[in-house]
Amino acid sequence: MEQLFFNKAGIVLGIILGLLILATAVIYTVYRDSQELKDRIYSWWIIIIFFILGAMLNTTVAMFFFGFLSFLALKEYFTLIPTRRTDRRVIFYAYLAIIPQFYFAGIQWYGMFIIWIPVYLFLLLPFRQVLTGNNEGFLENTSRIQWGLMMLVFGLSHIAYMLTLPPVQGSDIGGKALVLYLVLLTELNDILQYIWGKRIGKRKIVPKVSPNKTIEGFVGALISITVLAILFSFLTPFTWIQAAIAGMIISSAGFVGDVVISMIKRDIGVKDSGTLLPGHGGILDRIDSLTYTAPLFFHYVYYLYY
């Protein structure tokens, strides 16, 4: 079964690497004066290599990889939002919450995985905030921290749990193939929304939040990802109808995740969340869509097959 996964994944990863090599050649020959494009393609190489090494080869390594990714995203988020000195004690507990969340994912303890942050941390963090003795801005600051935990730890941890899912009964498809399917379609959705929007986009959806997002770009990506979801369904146990629904979920959820993170940046007054990935921005700029697609796709699969 593992060998079958690598055969199927090898086809997909081979296509991705082939397209990346082609894009690199075009940029360094046709667009060699564009430093932005060079930075973007360089970052894509880094992202894909780290994803393959961190997520696809070993499940234990993958837990640490996605846990560290959540930590970086949460840290980037906390550097953007306004915080008080007393909030640091509460933020420390938020960082600590990452460890058990990914541990529960790694040992497949679904009961604790699904309630650790939404229930236990939701109840604990306000009390820890009370113990600081600073009642000014209590509701606002507690909400900011809890929202960050839900999006950037709880949301992303669904990818880690998905990796541990066993093969579906009567199928050779397991968690790793489903994660590859999810991440591939989510990233393609971001790219296709941009391409369709540039080519035929006229009517803006949320001009005050993300001026480049258009109705045509959204619909074009929705149709394209639905088709691609069916084409790549050999990575899943889906029927073609289930794959089409999965594509629509990923495309629409990816759009929502993108504009929600954009709204945060607009509220704070920054264009990018960081500078870690040249040409892309920060971690939040790259995983914004996954914060929505990961939990929704996970529960769609879990409902159907587990």
CSV table of C-alpha atoms in Angstrom, one decimal, residues 15-223:
chain,number,residue,atom,x,y,z
A,15,ILE,CA,4.2,16.7,-12.8
A,16,ILE,CA,4.7,19.5,-10.1
A,17,LEU,CA,8.5,19.4,-10.3
A,18,GLY,CA,8.4,19.3,-14.1
A,19,LEU,CA,6.2,22.4,-14.2
A,20,LEU,CA,8.4,24.1,-11.7
A,21,ILE,CA,11.5,23.4,-13.8
A,22,LEU,CA,9.7,24.7,-16.9
A,23,ALA,CA,8.6,27.9,-15.0
A,24,THR,CA,12.1,28.4,-13.7
A,25,ALA,CA,13.6,28.1,-17.2
A,26,VAL,CA,11.1,30.6,-18.6
A,27,ILE,CA,11.6,33.1,-15.9
A,28,TYR,CA,15.4,33.0,-16.1
A,29,THR,CA,15.4,33.3,-19.9
A,30,VAL,CA,12.3,35.3,-20.9
A,31,TYR,CA,11.8,37.3,-17.7
A,32,ARG,CA,15.3,37.4,-16.4
A,33,ASP,CA,15.1,41.1,-15.5
A,34,SER,CA,12.1,40.4,-13.1
A,35,GLN,CA,13.5,40.0,-9.6
A,36,GLU,CA,10.0,39.5,-8.2
A,37,LEU,CA,9.4,36.5,-10.4
A,38,LYS,CA,12.8,35.1,-9.5
A,39,ASP,CA,12.0,35.5,-5.8
A,40,ARG,CA,8.6,33.8,-6.3
A,41,ILE,CA,10.0,30.8,-8.1
A,42,TYR,CA,12.8,30.5,-5.6
A,43,SER,CA,10.3,30.4,-2.7
A,44,TRP,CA,8.2,27.8,-4.6
A,45,TRP,CA,11.2,25.5,-4.7
A,46,ILE,CA,11.8,25.9,-1.0
A,47,ILE,CA,8.1,25.3,-0.2
A,48,ILE,CA,7.8,22.2,-2.3
A,49,ILE,CA,11.1,20.7,-1.2
A,50,PHE,CA,10.2,21.2,2.5
A,51,PHE,CA,6.7,19.9,1.9
A,52,ILE,CA,8.0,16.6,0.4
A,53,LEU,CA,10.7,16.1,3.0
A,54,GLY,CA,8.6,17.2,5.9
A,55,ALA,CA,5.2,15.9,5.1
A,56,MET,CA,5.4,13.0,2.7
A,57,LEU,CA,8.2,10.7,3.8
A,58,ASN,CA,7.6,10.0,7.5
A,59,THR,CA,4.6,10.5,9.7
A,60,THR,CA,6.5,11.3,12.9
A,61,VAL,CA,8.6,13.9,11.1
A,62,ALA,CA,5.4,15.3,9.6
A,63,MET,CA,3.9,15.9,13.0
A,64,PHE,CA,7.0,18.0,14.0
A,65,PHE,CA,6.9,19.7,10.5
A,66,PHE,CA,3.3,20.8,10.7
A,67,GLY,CA,3.6,21.6,14.4
A,68,PHE,CA,6.5,23.9,13.7
A,69,LEU,CA,4.6,25.4,10.8
A,70,SER,CA,1.7,26.2,13.2
A,71,PHE,CA,4.2,27.8,15.6
A,72,LEU,CA,5.7,30.0,12.9
A,73,ALA,CA,2.3,31.1,11.7
A,74,LEU,CA,1.1,31.8,15.2
A,75,LYS,CA,4.3,33.7,16.0
A,76,GLU,CA,3.9,35.8,12.9
A,77,TYR,CA,0.3,36.5,13.8
A,78,PHE,CA,1.2,37.6,17.3
A,79,THR,CA,3.8,40.0,16.0
A,80,LEU,CA,1.2,41.6,13.8
A,81,ILE,CA,-1.6,42.1,16.3
A,82,PRO,CA,-1.4,44.7,19.1
A,83,THR,CA,-0.6,43.1,22.4
A,84,ARG,CA,0.1,44.3,26.0
A,85,ARG,CA,3.0,43.2,28.1
A,86,THR,CA,0.6,41.2,30.4
A,87,ASP,CA,-0.7,39.3,27.3
A,88,ARG,CA,2.7,37.6,26.9
A,89,ARG,CA,1.8,35.2,29.8
A,90,VAL,CA,-1.3,34.1,28.0
A,91,ILE,CA,0.4,33.9,24.7
A,92,PHE,CA,2.9,31.5,26.3
A,93,TYR,CA,0.1,29.1,27.0
A,94,ALA,CA,-1.1,29.5,23.4
A,95,TYR,CA,2.3,28.3,22.2
A,96,LEU,CA,2.3,25.4,24.6
A,97,ALA,CA,-1.1,24.3,23.3
A,98,ILE,CA,0.6,23.4,20.0
A,99,ILE,CA,2.4,20.4,21.5
A,100,PRO,CA,-0.6,18.4,22.8
A,101,GLN,CA,-2.7,19.3,19.8
A,102,PHE,CA,-0.2,17.7,17.4
A,103,TYR,CA,0.4,14.9,19.8
A,104,PHE,CA,-3.3,14.0,19.8
A,105,ALA,CA,-3.2,14.1,16.0
A,106,GLY,CA,-0.1,11.8,15.9
A,107,ILE,CA,-1.7,9.2,18.2
A,108,GLN,CA,-5.1,9.5,16.4
A,109,TRP,CA,-6.9,10.4,19.6
A,110,TYR,CA,-9.8,12.0,17.8
A,111,GLY,CA,-11.8,12.8,20.9
A,112,MET,CA,-9.1,15.0,22.5
A,113,PHE,CA,-7.9,16.4,19.2
A,114,ILE,CA,-11.3,17.8,18.4
A,115,ILE,CA,-11.9,19.5,21.8
A,116,TRP,CA,-8.5,20.4,23.2
A,117,ILE,CA,-8.4,23.9,21.7
A,118,PRO,CA,-12.2,24.7,21.1
A,119,VAL,CA,-13.1,23.6,24.6
A,120,TYR,CA,-10.2,23.3,27.1
A,121,LEU,CA,-8.1,26.2,25.8
A,122,PHE,CA,-11.2,28.3,25.2
A,123,LEU,CA,-12.1,28.0,28.9
A,124,LEU,CA,-8.5,28.2,30.2
A,125,LEU,CA,-7.1,31.2,28.4
A,126,PRO,CA,-9.7,33.7,29.7
A,127,PHE,CA,-9.0,32.6,33.3
A,128,ARG,CA,-5.3,33.0,32.7
A,129,GLN,CA,-6.0,36.5,31.4
A,130,VAL,CA,-8.0,37.2,34.6
A,131,LEU,CA,-4.9,36.2,36.7
A,132,THR,CA,-2.9,38.9,35.0
A,133,GLY,CA,-5.0,41.4,36.9
A,134,ASN,CA,-5.3,43.7,33.9
A,135,ASN,CA,-9.0,44.2,33.1
A,136,GLU,CA,-8.5,46.8,30.3
A,137,GLY,CA,-9.2,45.3,26.9
A,138,PHE,CA,-9.9,41.9,28.4
A,139,LEU,CA,-12.5,40.8,25.8
A,140,GLU,CA,-10.6,42.1,22.8
A,141,ASN,CA,-7.2,40.7,23.7
A,142,THR,CA,-8.6,37.3,24.8
A,143,SER,CA,-10.6,37.0,21.6
A,144,ARG,CA,-7.5,37.8,19.4
A,145,ILE,CA,-5.5,35.0,21.1
A,146,GLN,CA,-8.3,32.5,20.8
A,147,TRP,CA,-9.0,33.3,17.2
A,148,GLY,CA,-5.3,32.9,16.3
A,149,LEU,CA,-5.3,29.5,18.0
A,150,MET,CA,-8.4,28.3,16.2
A,151,MET,CA,-7.2,29.3,12.8
A,152,LEU,CA,-3.4,28.7,12.9
A,153,VAL,CA,-3.2,25.7,15.3
A,154,PHE,CA,-6.6,23.9,15.3
A,155,GLY,CA,-7.3,24.6,11.6
A,156,LEU,CA,-3.8,23.5,10.4
A,157,SER,CA,-3.6,20.5,12.7
A,158,HIS,CA,-6.3,18.8,10.6
A,159,ILE,CA,-3.6,18.3,8.0
A,160,ALA,CA,-1.5,16.5,10.5
A,161,TYR,CA,-4.3,14.3,11.7
A,162,MET,CA,-5.3,13.5,8.1
A,163,LEU,CA,-1.8,12.1,7.5
A,164,THR,CA,-2.4,9.4,10.1
A,165,LEU,CA,-5.7,8.2,8.6
A,166,PRO,CA,-5.5,4.5,7.6
A,167,PRO,CA,-6.4,3.3,4.1
A,168,VAL,CA,-10.1,3.4,3.4
A,169,GLN,CA,-11.8,0.0,3.6
A,170,GLY,CA,-11.7,-1.6,0.2
A,171,SER,CA,-9.2,1.0,-1.1
A,172,ASP,CA,-5.4,1.5,-1.0
A,173,ILE,CA,-5.8,5.3,-0.4
A,174,GLY,CA,-4.8,6.6,3.0
A,175,GLY,CA,-3.9,9.9,4.7
A,176,LYS,CA,-0.7,10.9,2.8
A,177,ALA,CA,-2.4,10.8,-0.6
A,178,LEU,CA,-5.4,12.8,0.8
A,179,VAL,CA,-3.0,15.5,2.2
A,180,LEU,CA,-1.2,15.7,-1.1
A,181,TYR,CA,-4.6,16.1,-2.9
A,182,LEU,CA,-5.7,18.8,-0.4
A,183,VAL,CA,-2.5,20.9,-0.6
A,184,LEU,CA,-2.2,20.6,-4.3
A,185,LEU,CA,-5.7,21.8,-5.0
A,186,THR,CA,-5.5,24.5,-2.4
A,187,GLU,CA,-2.4,26.0,-3.9
A,188,LEU,CA,-3.6,25.6,-7.5
A,189,ASN,CA,-6.8,27.4,-6.4
A,190,ASP,CA,-4.8,30.4,-5.3
A,191,ILE,CA,-2.9,30.5,-8.6
A,192,LEU,CA,-6.0,30.0,-10.8
A,193,GLN,CA,-8.0,32.7,-9.0
A,194,TYR,CA,-5.2,35.1,-9.7
A,195,ILE,CA,-4.8,34.0,-13.4
A,196,TRP,CA,-8.6,34.0,-14.2
A,197,GLY,CA,-8.9,37.3,-12.4
A,198,LYS,CA,-6.1,38.9,-14.4
A,199,ARG,CA,-7.4,37.5,-17.7
A,200,ILE,CA,-11.1,38.1,-17.5
A,201,GLY,CA,-11.8,39.7,-14.1
A,202,LYS,CA,-13.9,42.8,-14.1
A,203,ARG,CA,-16.4,42.8,-11.2
A,204,LYS,CA,-14.7,42.9,-7.8
A,205,ILE,CA,-16.0,40.9,-4.9
A,206,VAL,CA,-14.5,42.6,-1.8
A,207,PRO,CA,-12.7,45.7,-3.2
A,208,LYS,CA,-12.0,47.2,0.2
A,209,VAL,CA,-10.4,44.0,1.5
A,210,SER,CA,-8.7,42.4,-1.6
A,211,PRO,CA,-9.0,44.6,-4.7
A,212,ASN,CA,-7.6,41.9,-7.0
A,213,LYS,CA,-10.3,39.4,-6.2
A,214,THR,CA,-13.0,39.3,-8.8
A,215,ILE,CA,-16.2,37.3,-9.4
A,216,GLU,CA,-14.8,36.0,-12.7
A,217,GLY,CA,-11.6,34.9,-11.0
A,218,PHE,CA,-13.6,33.1,-8.2
A,219,VAL,CA,-15.9,31.4,-10.7
A,220,GLY,CA,-13.1,30.5,-13.1
A,221,ALA,CA,-11.1,28.9,-10.2
A,222,LEU,CA,-14.2,27.1,-8.8
A,223,ILE,CA,-14.8,25.4,-12.2
